[in-house]
Amino acid sequence: AQSVTQPDIHITVSEGASLELRCNYSYGATPYLFWYVQSPGQGLQLLLKYFSGDTLVQGIKGFEAEFKRSQSSFNLRKPSVHWSDAAEYFCAVVRYSGGYQKVTFGTGTKLQVIP
Amino acid sequence: DGGITQSPKYLFRKEGQNVTLSCEQNLNHDAMYWYRQDPGQGLRLIYYSQIVNDFQKGDIAEGYSVSREKKESFPLTVTSAQKNPTAFYLCASSVQDRLSPRYEQYFGPGTRLTVT
């Protein structure tokens, strides 16, 4: 069975500081990995995705993530955080099961940005 | 603009009443999904549908029902059998590709249901 672990429930960073959100997955085959962001009371928006090729993927809003098979990780990074980045971030692994997309989400990391 | 709409944004019901949450998409996606979100638990799949007039149970379908009579619409009914219905409900849709799960899901803004 696939699983996703986001070990940090809550992270606080200063505006302008760098950010790294951790994600570890468990999946037997090549994973399809996604990062989503959710503002309070809103739906999820895709930041970036990985399914093959270059292990460093670029996303929207200046985010990037690096896929490391040896560590089963797909950590999200941003070099300089803006106050508007305060939100909850979800890592997800996707596979095909019974003809549909089976998405397993992590429990999320809530990001607080302080001035 | 293409997207997913969910209505209403907030919904209040008395215990024992059924309630239906609306989900409409104009993205021309075949696949649609309903998730439940509780604090600290991520998203859990309730039901999904790959095509009109067909739907399947997800991980936590008990106490819920759905229909898919039109491609654009996938309403969710929370029945009185659902023991703990207060939650944030998210609808999503995606391209249906039977060869690869590489297409992301697009999410609606959610409906917060409170049952007292």
PDB file of C-alpha atoms in Angstrom:
ATOM      1  CA  ALA A   1       0.000   0.000   0.000  1.00  0.00           C
ATOM      2  CA  GLN A   2       1.150   3.500  -0.708  1.00  0.00           C
ATOM      3  CA  SER A   3       1.596   6.071   2.022  1.00  0.00           C
ATOM      4  CA  VAL A   4       2.830   9.610   2.453  1.00  0.00           C
ATOM      5  CA  THR A   5       4.429  11.103   5.543  1.00  0.00           C
ATOM      6  CA  GLN A   6       4.793  14.784   6.211  1.00  0.00           C
ATOM      7  CA  PRO A   7       6.688  14.820   9.493  1.00  0.00           C
ATOM      8  CA  ASP A   8       6.229  18.508  10.234  1.00  0.00           C
ATOM      9  CA  ILE A   9       2.707  19.452  11.265  1.00  0.00           C
ATOM     10  CA  HIS A  10       3.511  23.127  11.651  1.00  0.00           C
ATOM     11  CA  ILE A  11       6.458  25.263  10.495  1.00  0.00           C
ATOM     12  CA  THR A  12       7.172  28.925  11.154  1.00  0.00           C
ATOM     13  CA  VAL A  13       9.605  30.915   9.023  1.00  0.00           C
ATOM     14  CA  SER A  14      10.480  34.568   8.716  1.00  0.00           C
ATOM     15  CA  GLU A  15       9.567  36.415   5.567  1.00  0.00           C
ATOM     16  CA  GLY A  16      12.508  36.278   3.166  1.00  0.00           C
ATOM     17  CA  ALA A  17      13.956  33.124   4.699  1.00  0.00           C
ATOM     18  CA  SER A  18      14.298  29.876   2.804  1.00  0.00           C
ATOM     19  CA  LEU A  19      11.806  27.059   3.211  1.00  0.00           C
ATOM     20  CA  GLU A  20      11.921  23.293   2.967  1.00  0.00           C
ATOM     21  CA  LEU A  21       8.883  21.105   3.601  1.00  0.00           C
ATOM     22  CA  ARG A  22       9.536  17.420   3.952  1.00  0.00           C
ATOM     23  CA  CYS A  23       7.664  14.597   2.302  1.00  0.00           C
ATOM     24  CA  ASN A  24       8.457  10.896   2.412  1.00  0.00           C
ATOM     25  CA  TYR A  25       6.514   8.333   0.467  1.00  0.00           C
ATOM     26  CA  SER A  26       6.168   4.603   0.444  1.00  0.00           C
ATOM     27  CA  TYR A  27       5.341   3.048  -2.891  1.00  0.00           C
ATOM     28  CA  GLY A  28       6.739   0.029  -4.705  1.00  0.00           C
ATOM     29  CA  ALA A  29       6.898   1.333  -8.251  1.00  0.00           C
ATOM     30  CA  THR A  30       7.907   4.661  -9.753  1.00  0.00           C
ATOM     31  CA  PRO A  31       5.747   7.163  -7.956  1.00  0.00           C
ATOM     32  CA  TYR A  32       3.724  10.002  -9.364  1.00  0.00           C
ATOM     33  CA  LEU A  33       4.181  12.786  -6.833  1.00  0.00           C
ATOM     34  CA  PHE A  34       2.350  16.056  -6.344  1.00  0.00           C
ATOM     35  CA  TRP A  35       2.477  19.044  -4.053  1.00  0.00           C
ATOM     36  CA  TYR A  36      -0.707  21.018  -3.417  1.00  0.00           C
ATOM     37  CA  VAL A  37      -1.305  24.198  -1.441  1.00  0.00           C
ATOM     38  CA  GLN A  38      -4.471  25.112   0.438  1.00  0.00           C
ATOM     39  CA  SER A  39      -5.324  28.568   1.751  1.00  0.00           C
ATOM     40  CA  PRO A  40      -7.652  28.638   4.777  1.00  0.00           C
ATOM     41  CA  GLY A  41     -11.189  27.617   3.899  1.00  0.00           C
ATOM     42  CA  GLN A  42     -10.299  27.028   0.246  1.00  0.00           C
ATOM     43  CA  GLY A  43      -9.736  24.149  -2.099  1.00  0.00           C
ATOM     44  CA  LEU A  44      -6.350  22.749  -3.093  1.00  0.00           C
ATOM     45  CA  GLN A  45      -4.199  24.170  -5.854  1.00  0.00           C
ATOM     46  CA  LEU A  46      -1.454  22.247  -7.614  1.00  0.00           C
ATOM     47  CA  LEU A  47       2.059  23.618  -7.055  1.00  0.00           C
ATOM     48  CA  LEU A  48       4.034  21.045  -9.018  1.00  0.00           C
ATOM     49  CA  LYS A  49       4.221  17.406  -9.981  1.00  0.00           C
ATOM     50  CA  TYR A  50       6.778  14.737 -10.796  1.00  0.00           C
ATOM     51  CA  PHE A  51       6.312  11.560 -12.769  1.00  0.00           C
ATOM     52  CA  SER A  52       9.519  11.100 -14.763  1.00  0.00           C
ATOM     53  CA  GLY A  53      12.626  12.828 -16.078  1.00  0.00           C
ATOM     54  CA  ASP A  54      14.544  15.527 -14.278  1.00  0.00           C
ATOM     55  CA  THR A  55      14.411  14.969 -10.539  1.00  0.00           C
ATOM     56  CA  LEU A  56      14.260  18.695  -9.807  1.00  0.00           C
ATOM     57  CA  VAL A  57      10.891  20.083 -10.813  1.00  0.00           C
ATOM     58  CA  GLN A  58       9.810  23.683 -10.915  1.00  0.00           C
ATOM     59  CA  GLY A  59       6.354  24.803  -9.961  1.00  0.00           C
ATOM     60  CA  ILE A  60       4.266  27.898  -9.624  1.00  0.00           C
ATOM     61  CA  LYS A  61       4.894  30.738  -7.173  1.00  0.00           C
ATOM     62  CA  GLY A  62       8.656  30.089  -7.131  1.00  0.00           C
ATOM     63  CA  PHE A  63       8.450  26.626  -5.585  1.00  0.00           C
ATOM     64  CA  GLU A  64      10.556  23.653  -6.565  1.00  0.00           C
ATOM     65  CA  ALA A  65      10.809  20.068  -5.369  1.00  0.00           C
ATOM     66  CA  GLU A  66      13.463  17.407  -5.660  1.00  0.00           C
ATOM     67  CA  PHE A  67      12.688  13.731  -6.080  1.00  0.00           C
ATOM     68  CA  LYS A  68      15.207  11.478  -4.348  1.00  0.00           C
ATOM     69  CA  ARG A  69      14.471   7.819  -4.945  1.00  0.00           C
ATOM     70  CA  SER A  70      17.195   6.607  -2.556  1.00  0.00           C
ATOM     71  CA  GLN A  71      15.587   8.529   0.289  1.00  0.00           C
ATOM     72  CA  SER A  72      11.969   8.082  -0.834  1.00  0.00           C
ATOM     73  CA  SER A  73      11.574  11.804  -0.513  1.00  0.00           C
ATOM     74  CA  PHE A  74      10.014  14.646  -2.456  1.00  0.00           C
ATOM     75  CA  ASN A  75      10.794  17.769  -0.465  1.00  0.00           C
ATOM     76  CA  LEU A  76       9.358  21.144  -1.405  1.00  0.00           C
ATOM     77  CA  ARG A  77      11.597  24.211  -1.343  1.00  0.00           C
ATOM     78  CA  LYS A  78      11.446  27.929  -1.845  1.00  0.00           C
ATOM     79  CA  PRO A  79      14.498  30.200  -1.582  1.00  0.00           C
ATOM     80  CA  SER A  80      12.683  33.231  -0.185  1.00  0.00           C
ATOM     81  CA  VAL A  81       9.277  32.995   1.482  1.00  0.00           C
ATOM     82  CA  HIS A  82       6.648  35.693   1.082  1.00  0.00           C
ATOM     83  CA  TRP A  83       3.885  36.431   3.589  1.00  0.00           C
ATOM     84  CA  SER A  84       1.351  35.235   1.012  1.00  0.00           C
ATOM     85  CA  ASP A  85       2.879  31.733   1.174  1.00  0.00           C
ATOM     86  CA  ALA A  86       1.245  31.148   4.553  1.00  0.00           C
ATOM     87  CA  ALA A  87      -1.034  28.179   3.921  1.00  0.00           C
ATOM     88  CA  GLU A  88      -1.217  24.429   4.355  1.00  0.00           C
ATOM     89  CA  TYR A  89       0.819  22.249   2.033  1.00  0.00           C
ATOM     90  CA  PHE A  90      -0.019  18.684   1.055  1.00  0.00           C
ATOM     91  CA  CYS A  91       2.192  16.107  -0.553  1.00  0.00           C
ATOM     92  CA  ALA A  92       0.451  13.350  -2.489  1.00  0.00           C
ATOM     93  CA  VAL A  93       1.376  10.130  -4.259  1.00  0.00           C
ATOM     94  CA  VAL A  94      -0.788   8.846  -7.064  1.00  0.00           C
ATOM     95  CA  ARG A  95      -1.125   5.466  -8.671  1.00  0.00           C
ATOM     96  CA  TYR A  96      -3.598   3.758 -10.888  1.00  0.00           C
ATOM     97  CA  SER A  97      -5.858   1.314  -9.093  1.00  0.00           C
ATOM     98  CA  GLY A  98      -8.883  -0.374 -10.617  1.00  0.00           C
ATOM     99  CA  GLY A  99      -8.908   2.112 -13.466  1.00  0.00           C
ATOM    100  CA  TYR A 100      -8.948   5.274 -11.445  1.00  0.00           C
ATOM    101  CA  GLN A 101      -6.453   7.634  -9.852  1.00  0.00           C
ATOM    102  CA  LYS A 102      -5.818   6.521  -6.292  1.00  0.00           C
ATOM    103  CA  VAL A 103      -4.433   9.569  -4.529  1.00  0.00           C
ATOM    104  CA  THR A 104      -2.924   9.284  -1.080  1.00  0.00           C
ATOM    105  CA  PHE A 105      -2.423  12.600   0.654  1.00  0.00           C
ATOM    106  CA  GLY A 106      -0.121  13.389   3.514  1.00  0.00           C
ATOM    107  CA  THR A 107      -1.603  14.976   6.604  1.00  0.00           C
ATOM    108  CA  GLY A 108      -0.307  18.387   5.628  1.00  0.00           C
ATOM    109  CA  THR A 109       2.181  20.966   6.908  1.00  0.00           C
ATOM    110  CA  LYS A 110       0.836  24.294   8.021  1.00  0.00           C
ATOM    111  CA  LEU A 111       3.196  27.162   7.206  1.00  0.00           C
ATOM    112  CA  GLN A 112       3.213  30.349   9.226  1.00  0.00           C
ATOM    113  CA  VAL A 113       5.209  33.335   7.946  1.00  0.00           C
ATOM    114  CA  ILE A 114       6.291  36.000  10.401  1.00  0.00           C
ATOM    115  CA  PRO A 115       7.422  39.496   9.413  1.00  0.00           C
TER     116      PRO A 115
ATOM    117  CA  ASP B   1     -13.187  30.566 -16.801  1.00  0.00           C
ATOM    118  CA  GLY B   2     -13.129  26.822 -16.377  1.00  0.00           C
ATOM    119  CA  GLY B   3     -13.322  25.405 -12.918  1.00  0.00           C
ATOM    120  CA  ILE B   4     -15.259  23.626 -10.217  1.00  0.00           C
ATOM    121  CA  THR B   5     -17.992  25.195  -8.156  1.00  0.00           C
ATOM    122  CA  GLN B   6     -19.323  23.903  -4.885  1.00  0.00           C
ATOM    123  CA  SER B   7     -22.346  25.231  -3.119  1.00  0.00           C
ATOM    124  CA  PRO B   8     -23.099  26.328  -0.562  1.00  0.00           C
ATOM    125  CA  LYS B   9     -19.846  27.334   1.123  1.00  0.00           C
ATOM    126  CA  TYR B  10     -21.323  26.839   4.592  1.00  0.00           C
ATOM    127  CA  LEU B  11     -24.118  24.446   5.466  1.00  0.00           C
ATOM    128  CA  PHE B  12     -25.813  23.841   8.794  1.00  0.00           C
ATOM    129  CA  ARG B  13     -28.109  20.918   9.517  1.00  0.00           C
ATOM    130  CA  LYS B  14     -29.753  19.235  12.441  1.00  0.00           C
ATOM    131  CA  GLU B  15     -28.769  15.717  13.330  1.00  0.00           C
ATOM    132  CA  GLY B  16     -30.930  13.139  11.580  1.00  0.00           C
ATOM    133  CA  GLN B  17     -31.412  15.164   8.400  1.00  0.00           C
ATOM    134  CA  ASN B  18     -29.998  14.243   5.014  1.00  0.00           C
ATOM    135  CA  VAL B  19     -28.164  17.003   3.181  1.00  0.00           C
ATOM    136  CA  THR B  20     -26.912  17.274  -0.401  1.00  0.00           C
ATOM    137  CA  LEU B  21     -23.733  19.083  -1.400  1.00  0.00           C
ATOM    138  CA  SER B  22     -23.464  20.381  -4.931  1.00  0.00           C
ATOM    139  CA  CYS B  23     -20.451  20.019  -7.240  1.00  0.00           C
ATOM    140  CA  GLU B  24     -20.359  21.282 -10.816  1.00  0.00           C
ATOM    141  CA  GLN B  25     -17.419  21.414 -13.236  1.00  0.00           C
ATOM    142  CA  ASN B  26     -17.026  22.918 -16.694  1.00  0.00           C
ATOM    143  CA  LEU B  27     -13.593  21.473 -17.386  1.00  0.00           C
ATOM    144  CA  ASN B  28     -14.995  18.635 -19.487  1.00  0.00           C
ATOM    145  CA  HIS B  29     -13.366  16.111 -17.154  1.00  0.00           C
ATOM    146  CA  ASP B  30     -14.643  12.564 -17.065  1.00  0.00           C
ATOM    147  CA  ALA B  31     -13.447  11.747 -13.544  1.00  0.00           C
ATOM    148  CA  MET B  32     -14.848  13.351 -10.430  1.00  0.00           C
ATOM    149  CA  TYR B  33     -14.132  12.780  -6.748  1.00  0.00           C
ATOM    150  CA  TRP B  34     -15.429  13.637  -3.295  1.00  0.00           C
ATOM    151  CA  TYR B  35     -13.074  14.017  -0.349  1.00  0.00           C
ATOM    152  CA  ARG B  36     -13.601  14.677   3.295  1.00  0.00           C
ATOM    153  CA  GLN B  37     -11.071  16.783   5.184  1.00  0.00           C
ATOM    154  CA  ASP B  38     -10.697  16.786   8.961  1.00  0.00           C
ATOM    155  CA  PRO B  39      -7.981  18.660  10.864  1.00  0.00           C
ATOM    156  CA  GLY B  40      -4.741  16.720  10.998  1.00  0.00           C
ATOM    157  CA  GLN B  41      -6.018  13.889   8.794  1.00  0.00           C
ATOM    158  CA  GLY B  42      -5.388  15.062   5.271  1.00  0.00           C
ATOM    159  CA  LEU B  43      -7.974  14.222   2.639  1.00  0.00           C
ATOM    160  CA  ARG B  44      -9.906  10.970   2.564  1.00  0.00           C
ATOM    161  CA  LEU B  45     -11.748   9.706  -0.497  1.00  0.00           C
ATOM    162  CA  ILE B  46     -15.493   9.200  -0.148  1.00  0.00           C
ATOM    163  CA  TYR B  47     -16.645   8.382  -3.697  1.00  0.00           C
ATOM    164  CA  TYR B  48     -15.323   8.703  -7.214  1.00  0.00           C
ATOM    165  CA  SER B  49     -16.797   8.512 -10.685  1.00  0.00           C
ATOM    166  CA  GLN B  50     -14.981   7.820 -13.931  1.00  0.00           C
ATOM    167  CA  ILE B  51     -17.914   8.288 -16.261  1.00  0.00           C
ATOM    168  CA  VAL B  52     -21.558   9.280 -16.293  1.00  0.00           C
ATOM    169  CA  ASN B  53     -23.897   6.833 -14.562  1.00  0.00           C
ATOM    170  CA  ASP B  54     -21.024   5.041 -12.873  1.00  0.00           C
ATOM    171  CA  PHE B  55     -19.415   5.616  -9.477  1.00  0.00           C
ATOM    172  CA  GLN B  56     -17.406   3.661  -6.928  1.00  0.00           C
ATOM    173  CA  LYS B  57     -16.944   3.748  -3.190  1.00  0.00           C
ATOM    174  CA  GLY B  58     -13.775   5.209  -1.808  1.00  0.00           C
ATOM    175  CA  ASP B  59     -12.192   4.619   1.569  1.00  0.00           C
ATOM    176  CA  ILE B  60     -14.946   6.121   3.749  1.00  0.00           C
ATOM    177  CA  ALA B  61     -18.210   5.743   1.820  1.00  0.00           C
ATOM    178  CA  GLU B  62     -20.408   4.624   4.709  1.00  0.00           C
ATOM    179  CA  GLY B  63     -23.197   7.118   5.352  1.00  0.00           C
ATOM    180  CA  TYR B  64     -22.751   8.881   2.012  1.00  0.00           C
ATOM    181  CA  SER B  65     -24.342   8.527  -1.415  1.00  0.00           C
ATOM    182  CA  VAL B  66     -23.714  10.091  -4.823  1.00  0.00           C
ATOM    183  CA  SER B  67     -25.138  10.262  -8.320  1.00  0.00           C
ATOM    184  CA  ARG B  68     -23.608  11.069 -11.698  1.00  0.00           C
ATOM    185  CA  GLU B  69     -26.422  11.748 -14.145  1.00  0.00           C
ATOM    186  CA  LYS B  70     -24.502  14.429 -16.041  1.00  0.00           C
ATOM    187  CA  LYS B  71     -20.831  14.771 -16.852  1.00  0.00           C
ATOM    188  CA  GLU B  72     -20.725  18.183 -15.222  1.00  0.00           C
ATOM    189  CA  SER B  73     -22.380  17.303 -11.939  1.00  0.00           C
ATOM    190  CA  PHE B  74     -21.516  14.997  -9.041  1.00  0.00           C
ATOM    191  CA  PRO B  75     -23.686  15.763  -5.971  1.00  0.00           C
ATOM    192  CA  LEU B  76     -22.931  14.177  -2.609  1.00  0.00           C
ATOM    193  CA  THR B  77     -25.630  13.334  -0.078  1.00  0.00           C
ATOM    194  CA  VAL B  78     -24.650  13.057   3.550  1.00  0.00           C
ATOM    195  CA  THR B  79     -27.234  10.792   5.125  1.00  0.00           C
ATOM    196  CA  SER B  80     -28.346  10.492   8.718  1.00  0.00           C
ATOM    197  CA  ALA B  81     -26.382   7.230   8.859  1.00  0.00           C
ATOM    198  CA  GLN B  82     -23.086   9.136   8.781  1.00  0.00           C
ATOM    199  CA  LYS B  83     -22.034   9.142  12.419  1.00  0.00           C
ATOM    200  CA  ASN B  84     -19.781  12.179  12.357  1.00  0.00           C
ATOM    201  CA  PRO B  85     -20.726  14.331   9.373  1.00  0.00           C
ATOM    202  CA  THR B  86     -19.285  17.675  10.492  1.00  0.00           C
ATOM    203  CA  ALA B  87     -16.299  18.280   8.203  1.00  0.00           C
ATOM    204  CA  PHE B  88     -14.969  20.176   5.210  1.00  0.00           C
ATOM    205  CA  TYR B  89     -15.961  18.512   1.927  1.00  0.00           C
ATOM    206  CA  LEU B  90     -13.968  18.921  -1.262  1.00  0.00           C
ATOM    207  CA  CYS B  91     -14.966  17.980  -4.770  1.00  0.00           C
ATOM    208  CA  ALA B  92     -12.354  17.407  -7.459  1.00  0.00           C
ATOM    209  CA  SER B  93     -12.145  16.429 -11.103  1.00  0.00           C
ATOM    210  CA  SER B  94      -9.462  15.242 -13.473  1.00  0.00           C
ATOM    211  CA  VAL B  95      -8.745  13.993 -16.937  1.00  0.00           C
ATOM    212  CA  GLN B  96      -9.354  10.267 -17.109  1.00  0.00           C
ATOM    213  CA  ASP B  97      -6.306   8.605 -18.583  1.00  0.00           C
ATOM    214  CA  ARG B  98      -6.280   4.822 -18.279  1.00  0.00           C
ATOM    215  CA  LEU B  99      -2.588   4.638 -19.165  1.00  0.00           C
ATOM    216  CA  SER B 100      -1.136   7.023 -16.657  1.00  0.00           C
ATOM    217  CA  PRO B 101      -2.150   8.778 -13.428  1.00  0.00           C
ATOM    218  CA  ARG B 102      -0.108  11.842 -14.349  1.00  0.00           C
ATOM    219  CA  TYR B 103      -2.986  14.258 -14.556  1.00  0.00           C
ATOM    220  CA  GLU B 104      -3.582  16.353 -11.500  1.00  0.00           C
ATOM    221  CA  GLN B 105      -6.901  16.811  -9.803  1.00  0.00           C
ATOM    222  CA  TYR B 106      -8.595  20.183  -9.824  1.00  0.00           C
ATOM    223  CA  PHE B 107     -10.393  21.104  -6.636  1.00  0.00           C
ATOM    224  CA  GLY B 108     -13.440  23.158  -5.844  1.00  0.00           C
ATOM    225  CA  PRO B 109     -13.484  25.695  -2.978  1.00  0.00           C
ATOM    226  CA  GLY B 110     -15.149  23.258  -0.578  1.00  0.00           C
ATOM    227  CA  THR B 111     -18.278  23.151   1.563  1.00  0.00           C
ATOM    228  CA  ARG B 112     -18.067  23.266   5.332  1.00  0.00           C
ATOM    229  CA  LEU B 113     -20.860  21.200   6.814  1.00  0.00           C
ATOM    230  CA  THR B 114     -21.828  21.558  10.449  1.00  0.00           C
ATOM    231  CA  VAL B 115     -24.338  19.156  11.963  1.00  0.00           C
ATOM    232  CA  THR B 116     -25.670  19.809  15.447  1.00  0.00           C
TER     233      THR B 116
END
